[in-house]
CSV table of N, CA and C in Angstrom, one decimal:
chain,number,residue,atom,x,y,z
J,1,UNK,N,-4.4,-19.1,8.5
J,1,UNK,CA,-3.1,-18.5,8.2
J,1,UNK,C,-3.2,-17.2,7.6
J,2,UNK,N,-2.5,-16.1,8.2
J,2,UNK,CA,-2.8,-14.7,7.1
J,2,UNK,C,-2.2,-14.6,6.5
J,3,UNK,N,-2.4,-14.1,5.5
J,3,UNK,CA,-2.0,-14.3,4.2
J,3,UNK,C,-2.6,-12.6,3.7
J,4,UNK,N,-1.1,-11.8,2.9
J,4,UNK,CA,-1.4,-10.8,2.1
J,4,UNK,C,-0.8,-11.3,1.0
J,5,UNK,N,-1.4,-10.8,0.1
J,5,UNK,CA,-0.7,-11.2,-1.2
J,5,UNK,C,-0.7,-9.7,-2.3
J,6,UNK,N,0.3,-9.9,-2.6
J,6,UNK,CA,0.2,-8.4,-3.7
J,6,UNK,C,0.4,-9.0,-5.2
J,7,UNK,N,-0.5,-8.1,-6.0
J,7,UNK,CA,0.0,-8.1,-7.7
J,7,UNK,C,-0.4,-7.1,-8.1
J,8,UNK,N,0.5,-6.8,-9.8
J,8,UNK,CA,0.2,-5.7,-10.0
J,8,UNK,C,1.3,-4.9,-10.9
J,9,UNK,N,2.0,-5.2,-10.0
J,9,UNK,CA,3.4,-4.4,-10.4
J,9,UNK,C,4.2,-5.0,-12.0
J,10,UNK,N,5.1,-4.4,-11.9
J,10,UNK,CA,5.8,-4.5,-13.4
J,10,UNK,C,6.5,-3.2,-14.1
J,11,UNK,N,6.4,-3.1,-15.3
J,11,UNK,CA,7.2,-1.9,-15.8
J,11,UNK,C,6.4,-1.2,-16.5
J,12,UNK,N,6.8,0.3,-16.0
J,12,UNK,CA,5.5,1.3,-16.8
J,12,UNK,C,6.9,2.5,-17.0
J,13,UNK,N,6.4,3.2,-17.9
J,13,UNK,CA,6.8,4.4,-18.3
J,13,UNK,C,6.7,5.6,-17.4
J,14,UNK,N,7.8,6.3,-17.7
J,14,UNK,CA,7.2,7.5,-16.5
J,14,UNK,C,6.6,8.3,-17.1
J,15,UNK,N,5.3,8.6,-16.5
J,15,UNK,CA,3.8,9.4,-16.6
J,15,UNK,C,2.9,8.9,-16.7
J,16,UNK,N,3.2,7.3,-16.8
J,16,UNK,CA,2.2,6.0,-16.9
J,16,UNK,C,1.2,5.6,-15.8
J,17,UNK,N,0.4,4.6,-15.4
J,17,UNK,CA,-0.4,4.5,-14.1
J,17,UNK,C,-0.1,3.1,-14.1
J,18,UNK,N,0.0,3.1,-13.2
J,18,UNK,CA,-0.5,1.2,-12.3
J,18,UNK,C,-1.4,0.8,-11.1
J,19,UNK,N,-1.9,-0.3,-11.6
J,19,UNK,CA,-2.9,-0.2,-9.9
J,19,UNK,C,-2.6,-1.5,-9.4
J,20,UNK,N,-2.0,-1.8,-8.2
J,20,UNK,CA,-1.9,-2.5,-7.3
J,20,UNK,C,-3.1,-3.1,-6.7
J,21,UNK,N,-2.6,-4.3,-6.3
J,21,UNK,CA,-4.2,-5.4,-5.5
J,21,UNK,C,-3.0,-5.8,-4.4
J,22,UNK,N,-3.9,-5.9,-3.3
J,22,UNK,CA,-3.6,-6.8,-1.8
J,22,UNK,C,-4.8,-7.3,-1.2
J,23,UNK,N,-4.4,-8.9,-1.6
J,23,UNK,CA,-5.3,-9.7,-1.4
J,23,UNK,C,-4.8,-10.1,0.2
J,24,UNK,N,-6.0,-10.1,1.0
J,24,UNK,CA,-6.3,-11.0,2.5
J,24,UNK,C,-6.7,-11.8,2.7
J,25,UNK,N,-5.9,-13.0,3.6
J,25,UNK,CA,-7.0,-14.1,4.1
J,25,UNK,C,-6.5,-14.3,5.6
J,26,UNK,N,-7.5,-15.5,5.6
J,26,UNK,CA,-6.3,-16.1,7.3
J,26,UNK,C,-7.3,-14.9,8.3
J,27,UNK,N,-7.7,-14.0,8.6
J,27,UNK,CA,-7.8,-12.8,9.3
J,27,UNK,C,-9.6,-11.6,9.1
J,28,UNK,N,-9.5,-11.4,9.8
J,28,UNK,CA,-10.8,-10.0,10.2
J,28,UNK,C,-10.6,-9.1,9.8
J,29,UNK,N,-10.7,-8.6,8.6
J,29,UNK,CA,-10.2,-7.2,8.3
J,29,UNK,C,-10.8,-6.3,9.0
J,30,UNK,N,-12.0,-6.3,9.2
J,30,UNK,CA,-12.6,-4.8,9.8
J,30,UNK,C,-12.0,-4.5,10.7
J,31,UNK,N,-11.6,-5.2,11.7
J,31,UNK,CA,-10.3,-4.9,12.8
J,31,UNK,C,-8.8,-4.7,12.4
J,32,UNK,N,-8.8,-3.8,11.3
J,32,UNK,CA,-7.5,-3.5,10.8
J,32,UNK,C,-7.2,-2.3,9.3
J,33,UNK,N,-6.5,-1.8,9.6
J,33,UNK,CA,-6.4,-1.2,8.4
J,33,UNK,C,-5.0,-1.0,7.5
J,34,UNK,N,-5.3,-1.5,6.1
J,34,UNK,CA,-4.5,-1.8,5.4
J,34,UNK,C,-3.8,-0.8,4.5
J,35,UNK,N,-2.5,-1.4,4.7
J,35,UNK,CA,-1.2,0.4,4.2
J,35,UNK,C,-0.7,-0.7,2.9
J,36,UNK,N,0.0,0.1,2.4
J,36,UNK,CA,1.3,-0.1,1.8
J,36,UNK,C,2.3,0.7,1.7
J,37,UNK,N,3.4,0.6,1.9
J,37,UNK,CA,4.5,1.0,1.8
J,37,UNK,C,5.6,0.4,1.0
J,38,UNK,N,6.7,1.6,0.3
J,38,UNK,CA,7.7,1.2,-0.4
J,38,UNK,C,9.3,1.3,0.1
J,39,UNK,N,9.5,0.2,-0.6
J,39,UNK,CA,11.3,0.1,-0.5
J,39,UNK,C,12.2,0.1,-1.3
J,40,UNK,N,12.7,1.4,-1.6
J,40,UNK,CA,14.1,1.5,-3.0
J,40,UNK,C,15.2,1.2,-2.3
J,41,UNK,N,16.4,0.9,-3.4
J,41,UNK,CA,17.5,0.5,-2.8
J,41,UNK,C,18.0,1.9,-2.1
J,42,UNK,N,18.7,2.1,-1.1
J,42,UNK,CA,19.4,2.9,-0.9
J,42,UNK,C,18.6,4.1,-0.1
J,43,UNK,N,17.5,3.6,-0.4
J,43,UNK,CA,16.8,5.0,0.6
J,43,UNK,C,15.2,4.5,1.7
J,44,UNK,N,15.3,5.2,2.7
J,44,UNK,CA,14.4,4.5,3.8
J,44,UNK,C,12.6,4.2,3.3
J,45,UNK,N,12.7,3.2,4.3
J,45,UNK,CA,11.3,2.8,3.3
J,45,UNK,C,10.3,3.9,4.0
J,46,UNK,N,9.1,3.4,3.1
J,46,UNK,CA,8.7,4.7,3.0
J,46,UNK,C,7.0,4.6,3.2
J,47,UNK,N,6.1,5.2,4.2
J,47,UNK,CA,4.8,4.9,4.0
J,47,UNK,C,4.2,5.2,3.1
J,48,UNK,N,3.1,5.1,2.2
J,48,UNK,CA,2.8,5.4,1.0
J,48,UNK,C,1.2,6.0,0.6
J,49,UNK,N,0.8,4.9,1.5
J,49,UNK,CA,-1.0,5.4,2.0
J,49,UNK,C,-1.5,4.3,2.8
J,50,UNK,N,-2.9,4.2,3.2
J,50,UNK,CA,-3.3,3.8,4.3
J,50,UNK,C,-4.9,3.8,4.3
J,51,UNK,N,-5.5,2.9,4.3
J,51,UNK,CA,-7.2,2.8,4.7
J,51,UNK,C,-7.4,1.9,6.0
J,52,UNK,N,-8.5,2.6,6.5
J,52,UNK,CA,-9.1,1.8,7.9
J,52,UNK,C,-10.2,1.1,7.1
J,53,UNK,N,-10.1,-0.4,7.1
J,53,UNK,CA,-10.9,-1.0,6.4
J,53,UNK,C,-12.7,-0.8,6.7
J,54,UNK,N,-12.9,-0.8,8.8
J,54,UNK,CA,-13.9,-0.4,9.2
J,54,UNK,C,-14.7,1.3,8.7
J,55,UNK,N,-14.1,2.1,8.2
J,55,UNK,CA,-15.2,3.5,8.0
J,55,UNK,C,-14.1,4.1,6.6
J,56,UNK,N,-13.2,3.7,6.2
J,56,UNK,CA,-12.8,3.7,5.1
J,56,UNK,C,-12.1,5.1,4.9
J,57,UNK,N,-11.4,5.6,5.9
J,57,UNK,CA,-10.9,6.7,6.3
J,57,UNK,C,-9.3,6.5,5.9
J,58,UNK,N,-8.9,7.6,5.1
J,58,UNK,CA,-7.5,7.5,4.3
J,58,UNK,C,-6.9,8.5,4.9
J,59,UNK,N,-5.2,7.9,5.0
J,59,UNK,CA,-4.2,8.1,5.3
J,59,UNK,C,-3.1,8.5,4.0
J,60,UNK,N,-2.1,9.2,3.6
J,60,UNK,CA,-1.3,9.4,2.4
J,60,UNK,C,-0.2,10.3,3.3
J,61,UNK,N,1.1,9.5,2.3
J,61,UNK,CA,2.0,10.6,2.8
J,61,UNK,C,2.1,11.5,2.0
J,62,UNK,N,2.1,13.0,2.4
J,62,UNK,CA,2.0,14.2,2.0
J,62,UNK,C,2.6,14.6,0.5
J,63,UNK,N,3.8,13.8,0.3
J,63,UNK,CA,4.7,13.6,-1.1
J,63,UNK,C,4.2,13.1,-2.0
J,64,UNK,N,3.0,11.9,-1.8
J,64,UNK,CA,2.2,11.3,-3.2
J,64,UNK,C,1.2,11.5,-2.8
J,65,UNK,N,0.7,12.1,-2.1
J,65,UNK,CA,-1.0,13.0,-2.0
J,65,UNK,C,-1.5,13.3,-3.3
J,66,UNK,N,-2.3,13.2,-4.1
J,66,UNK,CA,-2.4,13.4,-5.3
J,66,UNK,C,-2.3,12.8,-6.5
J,67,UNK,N,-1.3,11.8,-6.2
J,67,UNK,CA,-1.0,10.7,-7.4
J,67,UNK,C,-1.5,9.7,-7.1
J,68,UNK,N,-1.6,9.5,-6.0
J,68,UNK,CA,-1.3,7.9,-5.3
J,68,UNK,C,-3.1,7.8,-4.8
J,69,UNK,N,-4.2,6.8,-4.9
J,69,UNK,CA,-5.1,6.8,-4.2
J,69,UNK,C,-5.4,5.2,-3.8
J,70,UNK,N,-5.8,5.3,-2.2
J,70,UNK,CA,-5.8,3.7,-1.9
J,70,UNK,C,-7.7,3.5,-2.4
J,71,UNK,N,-7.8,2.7,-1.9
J,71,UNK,CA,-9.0,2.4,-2.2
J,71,UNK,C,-9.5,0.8,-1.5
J,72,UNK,N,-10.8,0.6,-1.0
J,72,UNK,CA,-11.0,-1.2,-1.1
J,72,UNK,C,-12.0,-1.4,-1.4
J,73,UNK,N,-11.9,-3.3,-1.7
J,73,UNK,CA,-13.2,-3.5,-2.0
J,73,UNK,C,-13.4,-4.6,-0.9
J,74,UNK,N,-14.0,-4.8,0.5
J,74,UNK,CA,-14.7,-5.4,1.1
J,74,UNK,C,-15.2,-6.8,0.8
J,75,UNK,N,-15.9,-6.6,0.1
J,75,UNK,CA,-16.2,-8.0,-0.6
J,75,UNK,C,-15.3,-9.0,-0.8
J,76,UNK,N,-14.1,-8.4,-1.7
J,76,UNK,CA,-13.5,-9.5,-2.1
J,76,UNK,C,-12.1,-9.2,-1.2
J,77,UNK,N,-12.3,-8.6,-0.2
J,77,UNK,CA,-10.7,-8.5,0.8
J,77,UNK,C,-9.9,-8.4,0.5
J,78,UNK,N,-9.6,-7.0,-0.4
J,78,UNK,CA,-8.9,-6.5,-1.6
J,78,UNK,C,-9.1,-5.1,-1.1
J,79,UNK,N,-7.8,-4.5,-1.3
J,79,UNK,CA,-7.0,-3.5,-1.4
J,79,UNK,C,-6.1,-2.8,-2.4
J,80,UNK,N,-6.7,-1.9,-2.9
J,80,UNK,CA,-6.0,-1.5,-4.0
J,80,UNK,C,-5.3,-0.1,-4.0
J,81,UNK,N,-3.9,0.3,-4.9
J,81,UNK,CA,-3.4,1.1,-4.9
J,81,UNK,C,-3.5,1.8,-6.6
J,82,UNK,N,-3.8,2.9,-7.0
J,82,UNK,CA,-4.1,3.3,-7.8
J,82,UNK,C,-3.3,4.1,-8.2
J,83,UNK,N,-1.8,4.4,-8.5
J,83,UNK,CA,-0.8,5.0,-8.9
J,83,UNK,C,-0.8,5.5,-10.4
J,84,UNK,N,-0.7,7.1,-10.4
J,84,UNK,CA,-0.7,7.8,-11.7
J,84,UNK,C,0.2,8.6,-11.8
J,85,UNK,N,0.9,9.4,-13.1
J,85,UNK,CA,1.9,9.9,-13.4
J,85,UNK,C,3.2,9.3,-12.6
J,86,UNK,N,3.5,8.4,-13.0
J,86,UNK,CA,4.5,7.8,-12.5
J,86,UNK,C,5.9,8.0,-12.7
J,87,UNK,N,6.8,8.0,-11.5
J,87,UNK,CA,8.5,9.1,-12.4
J,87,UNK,C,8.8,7.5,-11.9
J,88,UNK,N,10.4,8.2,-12.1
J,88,UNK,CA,11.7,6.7,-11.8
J,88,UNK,C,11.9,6.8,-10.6
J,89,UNK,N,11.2,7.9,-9.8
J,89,UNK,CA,12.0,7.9,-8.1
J,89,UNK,C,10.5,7.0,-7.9
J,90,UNK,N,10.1,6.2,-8.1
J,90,UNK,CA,8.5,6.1,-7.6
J,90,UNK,C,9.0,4.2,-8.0
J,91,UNK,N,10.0,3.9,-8.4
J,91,UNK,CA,10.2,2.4,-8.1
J,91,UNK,C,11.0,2.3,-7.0
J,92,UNK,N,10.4,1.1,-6.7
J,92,UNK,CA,10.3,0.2,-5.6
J,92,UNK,C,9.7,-1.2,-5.1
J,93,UNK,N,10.1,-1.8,-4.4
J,93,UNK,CA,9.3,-2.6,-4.3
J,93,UNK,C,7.9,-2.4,-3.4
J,94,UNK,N,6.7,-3.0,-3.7
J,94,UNK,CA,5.7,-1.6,-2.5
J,94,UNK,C,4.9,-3.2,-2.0
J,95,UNK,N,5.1,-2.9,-0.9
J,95,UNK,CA,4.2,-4.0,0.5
J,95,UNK,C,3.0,-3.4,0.9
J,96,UNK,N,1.7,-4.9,1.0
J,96,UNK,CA,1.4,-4.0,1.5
J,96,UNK,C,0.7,-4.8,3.1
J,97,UNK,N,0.3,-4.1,4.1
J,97,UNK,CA,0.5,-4.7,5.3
J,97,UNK,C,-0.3,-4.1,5.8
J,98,UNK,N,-0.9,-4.8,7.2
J,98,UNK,CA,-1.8,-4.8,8.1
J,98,UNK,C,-1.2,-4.1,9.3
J,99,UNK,N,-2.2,-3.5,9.9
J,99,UNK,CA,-2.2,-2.5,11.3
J,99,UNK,C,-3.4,-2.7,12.2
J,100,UNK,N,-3.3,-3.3,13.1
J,100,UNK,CA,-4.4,-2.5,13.9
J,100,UNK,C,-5.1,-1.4,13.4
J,101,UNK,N,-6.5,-1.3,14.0
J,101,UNK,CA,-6.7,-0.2,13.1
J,101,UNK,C,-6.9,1.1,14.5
J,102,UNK,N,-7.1,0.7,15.6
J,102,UNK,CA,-6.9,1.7,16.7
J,102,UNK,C,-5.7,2.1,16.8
J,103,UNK,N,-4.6,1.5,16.3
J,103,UNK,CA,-3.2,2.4,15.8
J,103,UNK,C,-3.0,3.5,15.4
J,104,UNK,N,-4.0,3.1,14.2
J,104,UNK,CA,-3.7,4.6,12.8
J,104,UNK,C,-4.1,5.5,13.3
J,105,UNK,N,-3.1,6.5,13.0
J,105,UNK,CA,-3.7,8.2,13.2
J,105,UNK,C,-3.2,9.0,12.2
J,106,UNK,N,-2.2,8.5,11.4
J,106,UNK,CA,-1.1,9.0,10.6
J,106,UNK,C,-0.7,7.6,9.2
J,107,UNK,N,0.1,8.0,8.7
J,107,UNK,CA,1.0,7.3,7.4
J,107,UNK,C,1.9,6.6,8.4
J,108,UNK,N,2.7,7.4,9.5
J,108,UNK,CA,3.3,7.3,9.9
J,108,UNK,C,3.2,6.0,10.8
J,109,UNK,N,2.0,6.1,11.2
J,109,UNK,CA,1.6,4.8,11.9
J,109,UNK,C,1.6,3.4,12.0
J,110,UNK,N,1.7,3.3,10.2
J,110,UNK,CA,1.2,2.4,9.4
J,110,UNK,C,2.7,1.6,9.6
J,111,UNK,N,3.8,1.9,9.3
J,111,UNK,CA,5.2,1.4,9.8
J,111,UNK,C,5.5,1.4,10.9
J,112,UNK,N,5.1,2.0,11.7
J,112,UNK,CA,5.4,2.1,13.7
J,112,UNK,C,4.5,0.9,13.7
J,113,UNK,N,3.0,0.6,13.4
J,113,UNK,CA,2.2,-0.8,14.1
J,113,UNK,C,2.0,-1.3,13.4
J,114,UNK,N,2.7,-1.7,12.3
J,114,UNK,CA,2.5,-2.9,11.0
J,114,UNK,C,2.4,-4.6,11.7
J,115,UNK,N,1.8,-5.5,11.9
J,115,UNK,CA,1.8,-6.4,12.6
J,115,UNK,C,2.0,-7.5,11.3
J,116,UNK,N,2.0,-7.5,10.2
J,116,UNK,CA,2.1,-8.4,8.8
J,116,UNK,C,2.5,-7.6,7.8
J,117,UNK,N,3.0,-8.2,6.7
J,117,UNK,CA,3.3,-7.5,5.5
J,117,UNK,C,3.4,-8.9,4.7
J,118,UNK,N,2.4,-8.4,3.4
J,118,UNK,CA,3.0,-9.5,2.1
J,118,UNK,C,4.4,-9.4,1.9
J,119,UNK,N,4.9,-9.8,1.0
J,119,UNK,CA,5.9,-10.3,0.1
J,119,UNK,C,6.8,-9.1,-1.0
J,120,UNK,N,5.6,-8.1,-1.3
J,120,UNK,CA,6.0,-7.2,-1.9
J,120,UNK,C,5.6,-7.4,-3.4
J,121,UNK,N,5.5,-6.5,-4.5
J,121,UNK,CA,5.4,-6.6,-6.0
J,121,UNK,C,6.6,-5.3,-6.2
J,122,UNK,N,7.4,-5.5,-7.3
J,122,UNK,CA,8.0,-4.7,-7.7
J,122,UNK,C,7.5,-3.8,-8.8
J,123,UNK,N,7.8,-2.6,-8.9
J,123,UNK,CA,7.3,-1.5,-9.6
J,123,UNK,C,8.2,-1.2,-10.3
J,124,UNK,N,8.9,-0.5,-11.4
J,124,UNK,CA,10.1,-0.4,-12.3
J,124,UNK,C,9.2,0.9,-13.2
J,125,UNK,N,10.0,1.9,-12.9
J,125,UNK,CA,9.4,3.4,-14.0
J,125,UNK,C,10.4,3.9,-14.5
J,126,UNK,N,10.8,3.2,-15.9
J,126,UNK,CA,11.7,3.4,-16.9
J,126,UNK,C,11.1,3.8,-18.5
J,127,UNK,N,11.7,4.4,-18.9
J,127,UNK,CA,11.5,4.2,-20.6
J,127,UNK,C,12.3,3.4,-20.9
């Protein structure tokens, strides 16, 4: 059964960090590379970043280029998101989900061939 699971999330301050986990089972990761993406109320969701699990080759959309770094750890079929300086436009709920990995060429990709997605963790960047 595949199974992503995300944690992580919660309430941080804005200028604060958080790091996200997406856990895999059920499935082959090296034949896939894993995104996350976010969803605020009222505005389109959004790719976020992106690794090809097989050569470890990263994907970001151009807006949180710099804040945002994915990262994995193989071993334990974990994927992580590493979010710093964090504002209040930056909550959401953030998924994170599976692609083919001869899909990816872009961020963009990552929501055009998403084939799974966890459940979501919510993020909240308030004082």
């Amino acid at each position: 059964q595949v199974q992503l699971v995300e944690s992580g999330g919660g309430l941080v301050q804005p200028g604060g960090s958080l790091r996200l986990s997406c856990t895999a089972s059920g499935f082959a990761l090296d034949n896939y590379a894993i995104g996350w993406f976010r969803e605020a109320p009222g505005k389109k969701r959004e790719g976020v970043a992106c690794i090809d699990i097989s050569d470890g080759t990263t994907y970001y959309s151009d807006s949180l280029k710099g804040r945002f770094t994915i990262s994995s750890d193989n071993a334990r079929d974990t994927v992580y998101l590493q979010m710093a300086s964090l504002k209040p436009e930056d909550t959401a709920v953030y998924y994170c989900a599976r692609v083919p990995a001869a899909v990816v060429f872009n961020i963009a990709s990552l929501l055009d061939g998403m084939d799974f997605a966890g459940k979501g963790t919510l993020v909240t960047v308030s004082s």
